Amino acid sequence: MLAAAGASPLYGMNESVGCVLPSVFAPEEAVMPDQDTLEKQLLAELREMRDWVSIAGVLHLLGTSSWVAGREAVRSILDCIDTSTRLRIGRVDSQYREIPKPLPVEDLLERIFNIEDAADRSFEMMQLFIDTTDNSDEGT
């Protein structure tokens, strides 16, 4: 019933309060598209948002949450960015700092997944922003 109304798999009905709340207790691992499809989805989202999108934001678009996402889901996103000529990633601390390619995928995964607390791990993913390169409109 809720799915028919277009609800995200991240949300479920809390009947005791009659509202939709994040479904943290029944997480679903995102089904990751192939790299070409993922790249197209990322570029479309970046065009629509007209802004950067974080790793956490991409996971949400793919039907999961950065609170529950597994290492392989994040690896797929990082691998896609690493092999794309149209995407780049950077970290935002006091300013945006691009992470040069080839991306240190294993180091980034270690930095994220060595954090035990889900909220802190999610925050780490929120600090990694995806953007387009100068040639991002080629071939679209």
PDB file of C-alpha atoms in Angstrom:
ATOM      1  CA  MET A   1       0.000   0.000   0.000  1.00  0.00           C
ATOM      2  CA  LEU A   2       2.723   2.489   0.948  1.00  0.00           C
ATOM      3  CA  ALA A   3       4.882   1.451  -1.997  1.00  0.00           C
ATOM      4  CA  ALA A   4       1.970   2.076  -4.324  1.00  0.00           C
ATOM      5  CA  ALA A   5       1.881   5.658  -3.068  1.00  0.00           C
ATOM      6  CA  GLY A   6       5.479   6.059  -4.239  1.00  0.00           C
ATOM      7  CA  ALA A   7       7.176   5.776  -0.859  1.00  0.00           C
ATOM      8  CA  SER A   8      10.895   5.146  -0.731  1.00  0.00           C
ATOM      9  CA  PRO A   9      12.134   1.787   0.583  1.00  0.00           C
ATOM     10  CA  LEU A  10      13.900   3.857   3.258  1.00  0.00           C
ATOM     11  CA  TYR A  11      10.617   4.786   4.853  1.00  0.00           C
ATOM     12  CA  GLY A  12       7.896   2.778   6.501  1.00  0.00           C
ATOM     13  CA  MET A  13       4.610   3.592   8.182  1.00  0.00           C
ATOM     14  CA  ASN A  14       4.776   3.972  11.945  1.00  0.00           C
ATOM     15  CA  GLU A  15       1.191   3.105  12.836  1.00  0.00           C
ATOM     16  CA  SER A  16       1.502   4.198  16.465  1.00  0.00           C
ATOM     17  CA  VAL A  17       2.030   7.826  15.437  1.00  0.00           C
ATOM     18  CA  GLY A  18       0.440   7.616  11.974  1.00  0.00           C
ATOM     19  CA  CYS A  19       3.403   8.948  10.033  1.00  0.00           C
ATOM     20  CA  VAL A  20       6.213   7.835   7.784  1.00  0.00           C
ATOM     21  CA  LEU A  21       9.581   7.460   9.525  1.00  0.00           C
ATOM     22  CA  PRO A  22      13.010   6.293   8.360  1.00  0.00           C
ATOM     23  CA  SER A  23      13.216   2.524   8.339  1.00  0.00           C
ATOM     24  CA  VAL A  24      16.491   1.937  10.143  1.00  0.00           C
ATOM     25  CA  PHE A  25      15.480  -1.437  11.509  1.00  0.00           C
ATOM     26  CA  ALA A  26      14.880  -3.165   8.175  1.00  0.00           C
ATOM     27  CA  PRO A  27      17.620  -1.882   5.876  1.00  0.00           C
ATOM     28  CA  GLU A  28      17.827  -3.001   2.301  1.00  0.00           C
ATOM     29  CA  GLU A  29      21.152  -3.129   0.488  1.00  0.00           C
ATOM     30  CA  ALA A  30      21.047  -1.109  -2.700  1.00  0.00           C
ATOM     31  CA  VAL A  31      21.028  -2.998  -5.969  1.00  0.00           C
ATOM     32  CA  MET A  32      23.888  -1.269  -7.714  1.00  0.00           C
ATOM     33  CA  PRO A  33      23.575  -0.567 -11.430  1.00  0.00           C
ATOM     34  CA  ASP A  34      26.463  -1.220 -13.798  1.00  0.00           C
ATOM     35  CA  GLN A  35      29.093   1.549 -13.996  1.00  0.00           C
ATOM     36  CA  ASP A  36      27.777   3.064 -17.232  1.00  0.00           C
ATOM     37  CA  THR A  37      24.231   3.296 -15.870  1.00  0.00           C
ATOM     38  CA  LEU A  38      25.489   4.632 -12.526  1.00  0.00           C
ATOM     39  CA  GLU A  39      27.557   7.298 -14.302  1.00  0.00           C
ATOM     40  CA  LYS A  40      24.497   8.387 -16.323  1.00  0.00           C
ATOM     41  CA  GLN A  41      22.376   8.519 -13.151  1.00  0.00           C
ATOM     42  CA  LEU A  42      25.017  10.591 -11.354  1.00  0.00           C
ATOM     43  CA  LEU A  43      25.334  13.039 -14.250  1.00  0.00           C
ATOM     44  CA  ALA A  44      21.550  13.399 -14.483  1.00  0.00           C
ATOM     45  CA  GLU A  45      21.300  14.065 -10.748  1.00  0.00           C
ATOM     46  CA  LEU A  46      24.118  16.618 -10.866  1.00  0.00           C
ATOM     47  CA  ARG A  47      22.408  18.422 -13.761  1.00  0.00           C
ATOM     48  CA  GLU A  48      19.061  18.404 -11.978  1.00  0.00           C
ATOM     49  CA  MET A  49      20.477  19.558  -8.627  1.00  0.00           C
ATOM     50  CA  ARG A  50      22.869  22.071 -10.198  1.00  0.00           C
ATOM     51  CA  ASP A  51      25.138  21.330  -7.279  1.00  0.00           C
ATOM     52  CA  TRP A  52      27.456  18.679  -5.920  1.00  0.00           C
ATOM     53  CA  VAL A  53      25.989  15.477  -4.548  1.00  0.00           C
ATOM     54  CA  SER A  54      27.513  13.542  -1.652  1.00  0.00           C
ATOM     55  CA  ILE A  55      28.183   9.820  -1.468  1.00  0.00           C
ATOM     56  CA  ALA A  56      25.375   9.693   1.118  1.00  0.00           C
ATOM     57  CA  GLY A  57      23.057  11.416  -1.362  1.00  0.00           C
ATOM     58  CA  VAL A  58      23.889   8.950  -4.122  1.00  0.00           C
ATOM     59  CA  LEU A  59      23.181   6.027  -1.815  1.00  0.00           C
ATOM     60  CA  HIS A  60      19.789   7.530  -1.019  1.00  0.00           C
ATOM     61  CA  LEU A  61      19.055   7.864  -4.749  1.00  0.00           C
ATOM     62  CA  LEU A  62      19.904   4.186  -5.162  1.00  0.00           C
ATOM     63  CA  GLY A  63      17.425   3.129  -2.498  1.00  0.00           C
ATOM     64  CA  THR A  64      19.526   2.742   0.619  1.00  0.00           C
ATOM     65  CA  SER A  65      20.867   4.899   3.405  1.00  0.00           C
ATOM     66  CA  SER A  66      24.412   5.847   4.287  1.00  0.00           C
ATOM     67  CA  TRP A  67      23.561   4.594   7.782  1.00  0.00           C
ATOM     68  CA  VAL A  68      23.231   1.016   6.544  1.00  0.00           C
ATOM     69  CA  ALA A  69      25.064   0.934   3.199  1.00  0.00           C
ATOM     70  CA  GLY A  70      27.667  -1.757   2.816  1.00  0.00           C
ATOM     71  CA  ARG A  71      31.240  -1.443   1.681  1.00  0.00           C
ATOM     72  CA  GLU A  72      30.496  -2.833  -1.808  1.00  0.00           C
ATOM     73  CA  ALA A  73      27.807  -0.221  -2.505  1.00  0.00           C
ATOM     74  CA  VAL A  74      30.231   2.578  -1.658  1.00  0.00           C
ATOM     75  CA  ARG A  75      33.013   0.841  -3.617  1.00  0.00           C
ATOM     76  CA  SER A  76      30.776   0.764  -6.724  1.00  0.00           C
ATOM     77  CA  ILE A  77      30.250   4.514  -6.502  1.00  0.00           C
ATOM     78  CA  LEU A  78      33.949   5.226  -5.955  1.00  0.00           C
ATOM     79  CA  ASP A  79      34.969   2.881  -8.806  1.00  0.00           C
ATOM     80  CA  CYS A  80      32.500   4.593 -11.123  1.00  0.00           C
ATOM     81  CA  ILE A  81      33.937   8.019 -10.311  1.00  0.00           C
ATOM     82  CA  ASP A  82      37.501   6.730 -10.618  1.00  0.00           C
ATOM     83  CA  THR A  83      36.964   5.351 -14.129  1.00  0.00           C
ATOM     84  CA  SER A  84      34.796   8.222 -15.377  1.00  0.00           C
ATOM     85  CA  THR A  85      36.248  11.108 -17.362  1.00  0.00           C
ATOM     86  CA  ARG A  86      33.123  13.113 -16.534  1.00  0.00           C
ATOM     87  CA  LEU A  87      33.038  12.802 -12.745  1.00  0.00           C
ATOM     88  CA  ARG A  88      35.317  13.860  -9.930  1.00  0.00           C
ATOM     89  CA  ILE A  89      35.157  13.676  -6.140  1.00  0.00           C
ATOM     90  CA  GLY A  90      36.433  15.838  -3.350  1.00  0.00           C
ATOM     91  CA  ARG A  91      36.275  16.331   0.369  1.00  0.00           C
ATOM     92  CA  VAL A  92      34.743  19.334   2.027  1.00  0.00           C
ATOM     93  CA  ASP A  93      36.396  20.428   5.244  1.00  0.00           C
ATOM     94  CA  SER A  94      36.940  24.184   5.376  1.00  0.00           C
ATOM     95  CA  GLN A  95      36.876  24.198   1.551  1.00  0.00           C
ATOM     96  CA  TYR A  96      36.419  21.806  -1.371  1.00  0.00           C
ATOM     97  CA  ARG A  97      39.542  19.740  -2.066  1.00  0.00           C
ATOM     98  CA  GLU A  98      39.483  17.489  -5.100  1.00  0.00           C
ATOM     99  CA  ILE A  99      40.869  13.994  -4.579  1.00  0.00           C
ATOM    100  CA  PRO A 100      43.155  13.265  -7.549  1.00  0.00           C
ATOM    101  CA  LYS A 101      42.752  10.197  -9.725  1.00  0.00           C
ATOM    102  CA  PRO A 102      43.474   7.388  -9.557  1.00  0.00           C
ATOM    103  CA  LEU A 103      41.315   7.527  -6.451  1.00  0.00           C
ATOM    104  CA  PRO A 104      42.660   5.840  -3.328  1.00  0.00           C
ATOM    105  CA  VAL A 105      39.506   3.688  -3.200  1.00  0.00           C
ATOM    106  CA  GLU A 106      40.747   1.292  -0.506  1.00  0.00           C
ATOM    107  CA  ASP A 107      41.944   4.167   1.696  1.00  0.00           C
ATOM    108  CA  LEU A 108      38.609   5.962   1.333  1.00  0.00           C
ATOM    109  CA  LEU A 109      36.716   2.774   2.173  1.00  0.00           C
ATOM    110  CA  GLU A 110      38.929   2.181   5.215  1.00  0.00           C
ATOM    111  CA  ARG A 111      38.378   5.741   6.418  1.00  0.00           C
ATOM    112  CA  ILE A 112      34.605   5.320   6.112  1.00  0.00           C
ATOM    113  CA  PHE A 113      34.133   1.767   7.355  1.00  0.00           C
ATOM    114  CA  ASN A 114      36.617   1.859  10.223  1.00  0.00           C
ATOM    115  CA  ILE A 115      34.097   4.134  11.927  1.00  0.00           C
ATOM    116  CA  GLU A 116      31.835   2.026  14.144  1.00  0.00           C
ATOM    117  CA  ASP A 117      29.070   4.544  14.808  1.00  0.00           C
ATOM    118  CA  ALA A 118      26.577   4.647  11.905  1.00  0.00           C
ATOM    119  CA  ALA A 119      25.928   8.380  12.333  1.00  0.00           C
ATOM    120  CA  ASP A 120      29.642   9.191  12.175  1.00  0.00           C
ATOM    121  CA  ARG A 121      30.091   6.876   9.175  1.00  0.00           C
ATOM    122  CA  SER A 122      27.187   8.611   7.439  1.00  0.00           C
ATOM    123  CA  PHE A 123      28.726  12.009   8.228  1.00  0.00           C
ATOM    124  CA  GLU A 124      31.998  10.870   6.628  1.00  0.00           C
ATOM    125  CA  MET A 125      30.083   9.986   3.447  1.00  0.00           C
ATOM    126  CA  MET A 126      28.371  13.385   3.554  1.00  0.00           C
ATOM    127  CA  GLN A 127      31.768  15.068   3.343  1.00  0.00           C
ATOM    128  CA  LEU A 128      32.665  13.350   0.053  1.00  0.00           C
ATOM    129  CA  PHE A 129      31.128  15.316  -2.815  1.00  0.00           C
ATOM    130  CA  ILE A 130      30.802  14.314  -6.450  1.00  0.00           C
ATOM    131  CA  ASP A 131      30.968  16.945  -9.169  1.00  0.00           C
ATOM    132  CA  THR A 132      31.319  17.014 -12.941  1.00  0.00           C
ATOM    133  CA  THR A 133      34.505  17.726 -14.825  1.00  0.00           C
ATOM    134  CA  ASP A 134      34.815  20.331 -17.596  1.00  0.00           C
ATOM    135  CA  ASN A 135      34.065  17.689 -20.232  1.00  0.00           C
ATOM    136  CA  SER A 136      30.952  16.349 -18.453  1.00  0.00           C
ATOM    137  CA  ASP A 137      28.598  17.316 -21.284  1.00  0.00           C
ATOM    138  CA  GLU A 138      30.469  15.226 -23.847  1.00  0.00           C
ATOM    139  CA  GLY A 139      28.484  12.232 -24.981  1.00  0.00           C
ATOM    140  CA  THR A 140      25.311  13.048 -23.040  1.00  0.00           C
TER     141      THR A 140
END
